[in-house]
Coordinates of C-alpha atoms in Angstrom, one line a residue:
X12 CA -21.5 30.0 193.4
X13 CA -23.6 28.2 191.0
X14 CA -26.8 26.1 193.0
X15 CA -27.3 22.4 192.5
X16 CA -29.8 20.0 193.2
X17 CA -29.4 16.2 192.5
X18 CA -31.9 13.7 192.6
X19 CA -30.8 9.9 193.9
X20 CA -33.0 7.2 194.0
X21 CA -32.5 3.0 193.9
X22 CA -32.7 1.7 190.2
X23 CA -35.3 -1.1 192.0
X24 CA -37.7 1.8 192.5
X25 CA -36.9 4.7 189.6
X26 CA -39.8 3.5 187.7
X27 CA -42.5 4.0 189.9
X28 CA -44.7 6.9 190.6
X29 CA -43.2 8.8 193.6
X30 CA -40.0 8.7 191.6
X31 CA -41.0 9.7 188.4
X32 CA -42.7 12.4 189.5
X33 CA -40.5 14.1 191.5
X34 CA -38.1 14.0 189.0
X35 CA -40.0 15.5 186.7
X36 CA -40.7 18.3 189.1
X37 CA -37.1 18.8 190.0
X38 CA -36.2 19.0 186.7
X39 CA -39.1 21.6 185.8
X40 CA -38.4 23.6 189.0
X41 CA -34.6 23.8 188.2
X42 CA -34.8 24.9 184.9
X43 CA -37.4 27.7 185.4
X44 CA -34.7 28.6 188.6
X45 CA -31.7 28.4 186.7
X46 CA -30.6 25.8 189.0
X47 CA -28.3 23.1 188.1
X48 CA -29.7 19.4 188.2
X49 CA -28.4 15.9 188.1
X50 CA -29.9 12.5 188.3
X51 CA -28.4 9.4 189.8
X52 CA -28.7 5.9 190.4
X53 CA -27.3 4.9 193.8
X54 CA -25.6 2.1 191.9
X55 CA -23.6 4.8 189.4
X56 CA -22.2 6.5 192.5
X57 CA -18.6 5.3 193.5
X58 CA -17.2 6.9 196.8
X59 CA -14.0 7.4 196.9
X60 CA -11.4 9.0 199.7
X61 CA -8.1 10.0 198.4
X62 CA -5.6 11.8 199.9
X63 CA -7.6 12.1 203.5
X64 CA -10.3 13.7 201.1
X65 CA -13.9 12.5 200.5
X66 CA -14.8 12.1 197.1
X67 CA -17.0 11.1 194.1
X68 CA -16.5 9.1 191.2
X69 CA -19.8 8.6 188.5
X70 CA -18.9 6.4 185.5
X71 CA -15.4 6.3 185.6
X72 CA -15.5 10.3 185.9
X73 CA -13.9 12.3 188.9
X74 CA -17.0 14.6 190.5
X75 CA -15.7 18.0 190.6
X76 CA -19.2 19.9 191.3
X77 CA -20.8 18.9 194.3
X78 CA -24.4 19.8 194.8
X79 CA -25.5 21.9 197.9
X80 CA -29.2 20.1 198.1
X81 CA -29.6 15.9 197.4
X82 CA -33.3 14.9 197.2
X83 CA -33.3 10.9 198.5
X84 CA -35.6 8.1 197.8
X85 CA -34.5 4.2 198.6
X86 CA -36.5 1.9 199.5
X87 CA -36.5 1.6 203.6
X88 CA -37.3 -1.9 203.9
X89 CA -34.2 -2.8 201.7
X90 CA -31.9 -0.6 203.1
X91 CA -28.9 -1.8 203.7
X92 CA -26.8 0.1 206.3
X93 CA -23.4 -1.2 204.6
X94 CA -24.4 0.3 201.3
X95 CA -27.0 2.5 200.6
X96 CA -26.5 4.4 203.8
X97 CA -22.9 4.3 203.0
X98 CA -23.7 6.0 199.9
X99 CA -25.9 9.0 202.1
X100 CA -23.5 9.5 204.7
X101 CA -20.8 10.0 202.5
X102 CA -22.5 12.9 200.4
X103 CA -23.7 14.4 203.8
X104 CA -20.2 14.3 205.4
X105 CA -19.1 16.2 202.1
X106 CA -21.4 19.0 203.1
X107 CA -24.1 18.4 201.2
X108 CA -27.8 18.5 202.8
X109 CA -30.1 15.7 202.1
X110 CA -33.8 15.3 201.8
X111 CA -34.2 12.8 203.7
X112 CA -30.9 12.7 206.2
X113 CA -29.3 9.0 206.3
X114 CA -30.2 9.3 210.4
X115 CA -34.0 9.8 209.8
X116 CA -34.3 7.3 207.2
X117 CA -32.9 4.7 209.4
X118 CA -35.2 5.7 212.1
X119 CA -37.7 4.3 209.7
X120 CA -36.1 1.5 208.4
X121 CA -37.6 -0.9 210.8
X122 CA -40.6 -0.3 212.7
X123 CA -39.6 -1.2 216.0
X124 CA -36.9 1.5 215.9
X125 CA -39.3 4.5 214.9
X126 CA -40.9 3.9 218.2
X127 CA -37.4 3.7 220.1
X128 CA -37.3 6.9 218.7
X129 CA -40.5 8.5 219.7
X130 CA -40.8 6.9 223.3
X131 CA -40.4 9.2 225.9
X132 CA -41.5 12.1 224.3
X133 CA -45.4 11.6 225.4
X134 CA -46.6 10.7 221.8
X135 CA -49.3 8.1 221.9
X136 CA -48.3 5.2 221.0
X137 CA -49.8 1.9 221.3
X138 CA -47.7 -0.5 223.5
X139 CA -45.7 -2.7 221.7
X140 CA -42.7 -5.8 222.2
X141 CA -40.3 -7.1 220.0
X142 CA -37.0 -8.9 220.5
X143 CA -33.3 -9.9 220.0
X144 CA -32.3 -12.4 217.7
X145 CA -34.1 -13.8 214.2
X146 CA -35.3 -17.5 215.7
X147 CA -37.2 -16.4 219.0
X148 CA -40.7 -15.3 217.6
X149 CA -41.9 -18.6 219.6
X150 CA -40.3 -16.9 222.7
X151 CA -42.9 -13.9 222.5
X152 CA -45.9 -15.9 222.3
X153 CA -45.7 -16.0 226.0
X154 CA -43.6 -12.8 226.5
X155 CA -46.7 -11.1 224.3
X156 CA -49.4 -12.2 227.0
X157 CA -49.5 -8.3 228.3
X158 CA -50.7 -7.3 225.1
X159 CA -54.4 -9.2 225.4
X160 CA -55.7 -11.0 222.2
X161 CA -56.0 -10.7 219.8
X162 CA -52.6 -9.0 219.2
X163 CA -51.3 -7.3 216.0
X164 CA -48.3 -8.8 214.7
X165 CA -46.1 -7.2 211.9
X166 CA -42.7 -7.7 210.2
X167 CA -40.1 -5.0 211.7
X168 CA -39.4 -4.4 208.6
X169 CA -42.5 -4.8 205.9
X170 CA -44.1 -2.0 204.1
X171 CA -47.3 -1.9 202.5
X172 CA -49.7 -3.6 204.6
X173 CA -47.1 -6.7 203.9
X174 CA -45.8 -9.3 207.1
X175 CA -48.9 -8.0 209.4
X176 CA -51.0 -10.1 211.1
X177 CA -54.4 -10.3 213.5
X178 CA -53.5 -13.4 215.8
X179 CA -56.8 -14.0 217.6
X180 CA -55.2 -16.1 220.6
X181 CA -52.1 -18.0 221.4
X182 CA -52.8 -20.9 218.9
X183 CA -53.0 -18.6 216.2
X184 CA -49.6 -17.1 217.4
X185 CA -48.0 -20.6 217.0
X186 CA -49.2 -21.6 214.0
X187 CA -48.1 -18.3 212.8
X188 CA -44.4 -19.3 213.7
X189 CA -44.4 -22.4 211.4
X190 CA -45.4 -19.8 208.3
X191 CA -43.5 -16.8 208.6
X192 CA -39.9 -16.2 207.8
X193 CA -37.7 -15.3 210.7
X194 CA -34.8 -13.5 208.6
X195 CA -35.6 -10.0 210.6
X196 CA -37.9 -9.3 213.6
X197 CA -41.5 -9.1 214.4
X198 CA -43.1 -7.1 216.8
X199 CA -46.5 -7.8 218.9
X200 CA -48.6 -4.8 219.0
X201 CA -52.1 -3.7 221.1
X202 CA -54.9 -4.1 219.0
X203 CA -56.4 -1.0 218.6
X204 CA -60.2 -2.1 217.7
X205 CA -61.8 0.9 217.3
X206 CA -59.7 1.5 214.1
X207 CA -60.2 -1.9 212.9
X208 CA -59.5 -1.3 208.8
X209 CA -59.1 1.9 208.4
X210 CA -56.3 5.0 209.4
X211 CA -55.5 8.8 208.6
X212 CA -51.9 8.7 206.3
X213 CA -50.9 12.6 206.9
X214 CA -48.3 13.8 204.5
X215 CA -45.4 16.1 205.9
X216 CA -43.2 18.2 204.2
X217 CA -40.7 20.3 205.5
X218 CA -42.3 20.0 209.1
X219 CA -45.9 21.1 207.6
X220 CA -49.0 19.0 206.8
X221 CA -50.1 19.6 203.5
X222 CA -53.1 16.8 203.4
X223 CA -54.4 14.1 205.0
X224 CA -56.2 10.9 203.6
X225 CA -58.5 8.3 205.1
X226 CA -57.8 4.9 204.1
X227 CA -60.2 2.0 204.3
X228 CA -60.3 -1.2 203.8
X229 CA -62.6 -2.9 201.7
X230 CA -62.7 -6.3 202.4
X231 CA -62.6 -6.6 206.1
X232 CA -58.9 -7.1 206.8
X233 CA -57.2 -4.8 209.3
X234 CA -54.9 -3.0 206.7
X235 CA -56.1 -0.1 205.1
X236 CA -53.4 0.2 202.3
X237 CA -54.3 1.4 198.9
X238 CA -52.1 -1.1 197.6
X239 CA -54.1 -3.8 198.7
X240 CA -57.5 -2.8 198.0
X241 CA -58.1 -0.3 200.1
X242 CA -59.9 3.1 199.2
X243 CA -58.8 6.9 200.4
X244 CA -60.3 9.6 200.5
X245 CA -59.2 13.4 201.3
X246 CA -60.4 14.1 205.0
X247 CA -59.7 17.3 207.7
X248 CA -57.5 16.6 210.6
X249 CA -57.9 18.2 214.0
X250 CA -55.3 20.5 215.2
X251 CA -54.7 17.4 217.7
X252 CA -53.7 14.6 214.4
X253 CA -51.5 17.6 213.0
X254 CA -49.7 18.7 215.7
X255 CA -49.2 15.1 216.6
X256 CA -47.8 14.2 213.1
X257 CA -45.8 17.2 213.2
X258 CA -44.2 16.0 216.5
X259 CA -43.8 12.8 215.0
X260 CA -42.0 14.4 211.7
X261 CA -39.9 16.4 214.0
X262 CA -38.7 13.8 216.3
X263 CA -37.5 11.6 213.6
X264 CA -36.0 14.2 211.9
X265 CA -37.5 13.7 208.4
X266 CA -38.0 16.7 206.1
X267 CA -40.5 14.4 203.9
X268 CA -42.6 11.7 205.5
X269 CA -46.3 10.4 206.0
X270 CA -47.5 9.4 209.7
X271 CA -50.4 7.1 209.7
X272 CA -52.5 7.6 212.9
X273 CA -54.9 5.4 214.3
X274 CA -58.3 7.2 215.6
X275 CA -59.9 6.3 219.1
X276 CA -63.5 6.4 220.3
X277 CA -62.8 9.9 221.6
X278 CA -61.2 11.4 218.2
X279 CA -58.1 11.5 219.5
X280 CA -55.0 9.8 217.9
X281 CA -52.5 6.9 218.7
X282 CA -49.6 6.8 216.3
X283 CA -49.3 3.8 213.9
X284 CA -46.0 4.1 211.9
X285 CA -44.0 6.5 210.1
X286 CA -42.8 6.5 206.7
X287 CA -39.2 8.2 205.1
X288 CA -40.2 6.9 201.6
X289 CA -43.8 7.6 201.9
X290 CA -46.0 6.5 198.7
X291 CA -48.0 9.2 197.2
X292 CA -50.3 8.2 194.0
X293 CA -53.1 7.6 196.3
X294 CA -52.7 10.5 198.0
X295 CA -52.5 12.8 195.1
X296 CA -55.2 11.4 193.3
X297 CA -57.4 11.9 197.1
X298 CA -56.4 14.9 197.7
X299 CA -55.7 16.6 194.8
X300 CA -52.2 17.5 195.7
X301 CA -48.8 17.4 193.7
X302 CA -46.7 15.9 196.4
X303 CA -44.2 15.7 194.0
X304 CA -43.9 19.4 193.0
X305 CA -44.4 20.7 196.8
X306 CA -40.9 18.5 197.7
X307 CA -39.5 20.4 194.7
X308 CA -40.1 23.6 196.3
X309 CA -38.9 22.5 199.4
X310 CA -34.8 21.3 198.4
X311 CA -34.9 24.5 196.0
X312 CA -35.9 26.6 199.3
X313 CA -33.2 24.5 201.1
X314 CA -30.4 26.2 199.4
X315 CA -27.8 28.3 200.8
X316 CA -28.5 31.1 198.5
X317 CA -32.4 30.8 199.3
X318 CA -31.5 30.4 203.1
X319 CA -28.9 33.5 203.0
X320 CA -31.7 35.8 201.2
X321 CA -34.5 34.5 203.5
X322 CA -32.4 35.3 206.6
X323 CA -31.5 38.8 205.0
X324 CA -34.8 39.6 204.5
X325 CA -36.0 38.5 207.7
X326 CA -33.2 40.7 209.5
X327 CA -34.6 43.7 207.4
X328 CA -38.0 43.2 209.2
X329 CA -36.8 42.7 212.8
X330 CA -34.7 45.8 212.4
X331 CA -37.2 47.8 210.9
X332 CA -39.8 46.8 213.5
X333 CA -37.3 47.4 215.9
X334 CA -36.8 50.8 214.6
X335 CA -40.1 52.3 214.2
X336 CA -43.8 51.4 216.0
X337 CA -45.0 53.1 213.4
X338 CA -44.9 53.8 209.6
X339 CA -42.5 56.9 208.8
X340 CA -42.1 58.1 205.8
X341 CA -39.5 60.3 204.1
X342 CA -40.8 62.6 201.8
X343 CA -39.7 63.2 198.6
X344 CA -38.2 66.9 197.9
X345 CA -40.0 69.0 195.2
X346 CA -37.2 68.0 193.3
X347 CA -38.1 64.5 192.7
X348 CA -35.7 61.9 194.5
X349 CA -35.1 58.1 193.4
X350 CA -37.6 55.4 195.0
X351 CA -35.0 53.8 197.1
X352 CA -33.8 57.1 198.8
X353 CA -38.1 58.4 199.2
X354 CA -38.8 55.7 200.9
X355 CA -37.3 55.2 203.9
X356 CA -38.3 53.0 207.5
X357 CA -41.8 51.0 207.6
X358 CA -42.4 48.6 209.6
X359 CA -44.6 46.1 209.8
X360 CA -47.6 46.0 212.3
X361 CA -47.3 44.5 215.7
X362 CA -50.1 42.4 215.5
X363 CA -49.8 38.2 216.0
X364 CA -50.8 38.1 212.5
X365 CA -48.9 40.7 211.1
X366 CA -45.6 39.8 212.8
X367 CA -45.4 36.6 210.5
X368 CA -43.7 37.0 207.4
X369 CA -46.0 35.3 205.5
X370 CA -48.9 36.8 206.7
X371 CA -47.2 40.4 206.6
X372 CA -49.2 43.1 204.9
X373 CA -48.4 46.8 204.0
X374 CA -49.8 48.9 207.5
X375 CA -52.6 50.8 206.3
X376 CA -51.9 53.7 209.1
X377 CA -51.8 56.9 207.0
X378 CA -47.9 58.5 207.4
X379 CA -47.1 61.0 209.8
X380 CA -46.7 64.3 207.5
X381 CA -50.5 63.9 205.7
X382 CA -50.6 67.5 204.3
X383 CA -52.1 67.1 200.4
X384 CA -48.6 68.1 199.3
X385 CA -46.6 65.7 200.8
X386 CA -49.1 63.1 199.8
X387 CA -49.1 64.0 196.3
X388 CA -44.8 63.6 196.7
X389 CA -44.8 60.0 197.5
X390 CA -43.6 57.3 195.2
X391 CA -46.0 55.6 193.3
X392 CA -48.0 52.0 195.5
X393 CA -45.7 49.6 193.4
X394 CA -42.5 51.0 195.2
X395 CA -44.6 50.3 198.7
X396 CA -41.4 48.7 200.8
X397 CA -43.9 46.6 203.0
X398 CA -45.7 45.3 200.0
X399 CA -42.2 44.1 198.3
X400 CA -40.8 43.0 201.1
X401 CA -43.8 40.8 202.6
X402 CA -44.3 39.3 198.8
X403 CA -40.7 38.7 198.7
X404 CA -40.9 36.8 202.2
X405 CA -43.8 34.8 201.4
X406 CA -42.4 33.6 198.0
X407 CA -39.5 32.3 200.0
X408 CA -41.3 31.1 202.8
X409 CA -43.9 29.2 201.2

């Protein structure tokens, strides 16, 4: 079965950075993988369902391939549950696997919701209110007391450092009301002082952190967002912030995503947002990182074939280890045998280190029959089993 990867993205955003380049990765990754790829617009895609059967329908043409892997991007604050994640949910219900899922991006759609989603789980998060309805913002300004002053208040649904506020007291908070729009929700969040104007944006992918970036503010304001002035720059994260923004990743179920964390007095880490659509031209140009190429990697590695090859090869080791404690080697005959049949059961070492695939390397235990002659019978170090098979793993794996 021929593999195939399409990309789908919102015309609104198909020009900008994130976009372009992971199309151009995808379609360099594809090629050198022999992997077929498509682009789409979400607004080319008609959905069709004839004869009880999903379908596909892209400028006035029936879709007869289907592609195994569907890298997203749409804009989460536009999102439109009626459309675009109409769009999602029918590709996923036709079997195909999408990076991001339609469930996880909605988890990020509006703020609020990401932490209805991580609540109860024992991630830090800062305590926060929102509410029902689009014309009771003056409601909170009481409700909000809890909270202390001043209070953080941001749209549920703006990106970017956009629709947040620093209300200092309850006057603030009213005169607020008379400025903002009310067509979606705000929430009332704890001020978290300590990281007044600046956060860590950690960058998942595939339930790994590949870089983190500290993001400042330059002007005094509260936001730390590149796209308003602020400056970033590559910084470590302790095994605390990872594992945290890996929980994070996990819980809302997002294969590509950037947690922003906010940093305490005692180094530890409250949880700010999460983003499905995360921004990355900062972050590359800080960290030195192709985001792009790295979410490349990832769909290709998400294909069945990959998957099916990864597994096989992964059931080779478990067996083998099973097998043997120890390297055994067949020797070869004086009559000279092919590699596959000379070598026969290695396993790899027991150790923590050496039990992960990608860490895997040849045992360097000498084999059981060590007399010169049998030595001198054994296949040549490029047929080493181990040393194909770890390689193998780790390509696949990576």
């Amino acid at each position: 079965m021929c593999s195939r990867v399409w990309f789908v993205t919102d015309r609104r955003i198909s020009q900008e950075y994130p976009q372009v380049q992971i199309l151009r990765a995808l379609k360099e990754r594809c090629a050198d993988e022999d992997v077929e790829f498509r682009y789409l617009l979400m607004d080319q895609i008609v959905l069709t369902i004839s004869q009880g059967q999903l379908g596909l329908r892209v400028e006035q043409e029936l879709v007869t391939s289907y592609p195994q892997v569907v890298v997203v991007r749409v804009p989460t604050p536009w999102v439109q549950s009626d459309s675009d994640i109409t769009v999602l949910r029918h590709l996923e219900k036709m079997g195909c696997r999408l990076i991001n899922r339609p469930q996880a991006i909605l988890n990020c759609v509006n703020k609020f919701w990401t932490f209805q989603e991580l609540a109860g789980h024992g991630v830090p998060l800062p305590d926060t209110f929102s509410y029902g309805g689009h014309d009771n913002f003056r409601k909170m300004i009481d409700e909000a007391e809890p909270l202390g002053y001043p209070v953080v208040v941001k749209n549920a649904r703006g990106h970017r450092g956009k629709a947040v506020f620093l209300a200092r007291d309850k006057h603030h908070l009213t005169d607020l009301c008379h400025l903002i729009r009310h067509d979606t929700p705000y929430l009332f969040q704890e001020y978290v002082k300590e990281s007044h104007g600046r956060d860590v944006r950690v960058v998942l992918v595939g339930g790994r952190v590949i870089g983190s970036m500290l993001r400042c503010s330059t002007d005094g304001r509260m936001q730390s967002n590149c796209s308003l002035g602020g400056v970033g720059m590559m910084c470590p994260l302790s095994e605390q912030g990872k594992q945290l923004a890996i929980e994070v990743s996990n819980i809302l179920g997002m294969d590509v995503c950037g947690v922003d964390l906010l940093q305490l007095n005692d180094g530890s880490f409250v949880v700010c947002e999460a983003n499905a659509n995360v921004g990355f031209i900062a972050f590359d140009q800080a960290c030195g990182i192709d985001v792009a190429g790295i979410i490349a990697d990832f769909a290709l590695s998400t294909l069945p074939s990959r998957l099916t090859r990864k597994m096989s090869l992964l059931s080779v080791v478990s067996s083998t280890s099973e097998t043997s404690s120890e390297p055994e080697v067949c020797i070869v005959s004086a009559g000279g045998g092919s590699m596959p049949e000379a070598v026969c059961n290695m396993s790899v070492g027991s150790s923590s280190s050496e039990s992960d695939p990608e860490l895997a390397e040849p045992s360097q235990s000498p084999p059981r029959h060590s007399s010169a002659s049998a030595l001198s019978d054994l296949p040549d170090a490029a047929y080493n089993f181990n040393t194909l098979l770890a390689n193998e793993i780790k390509l696949l794996t990576e």
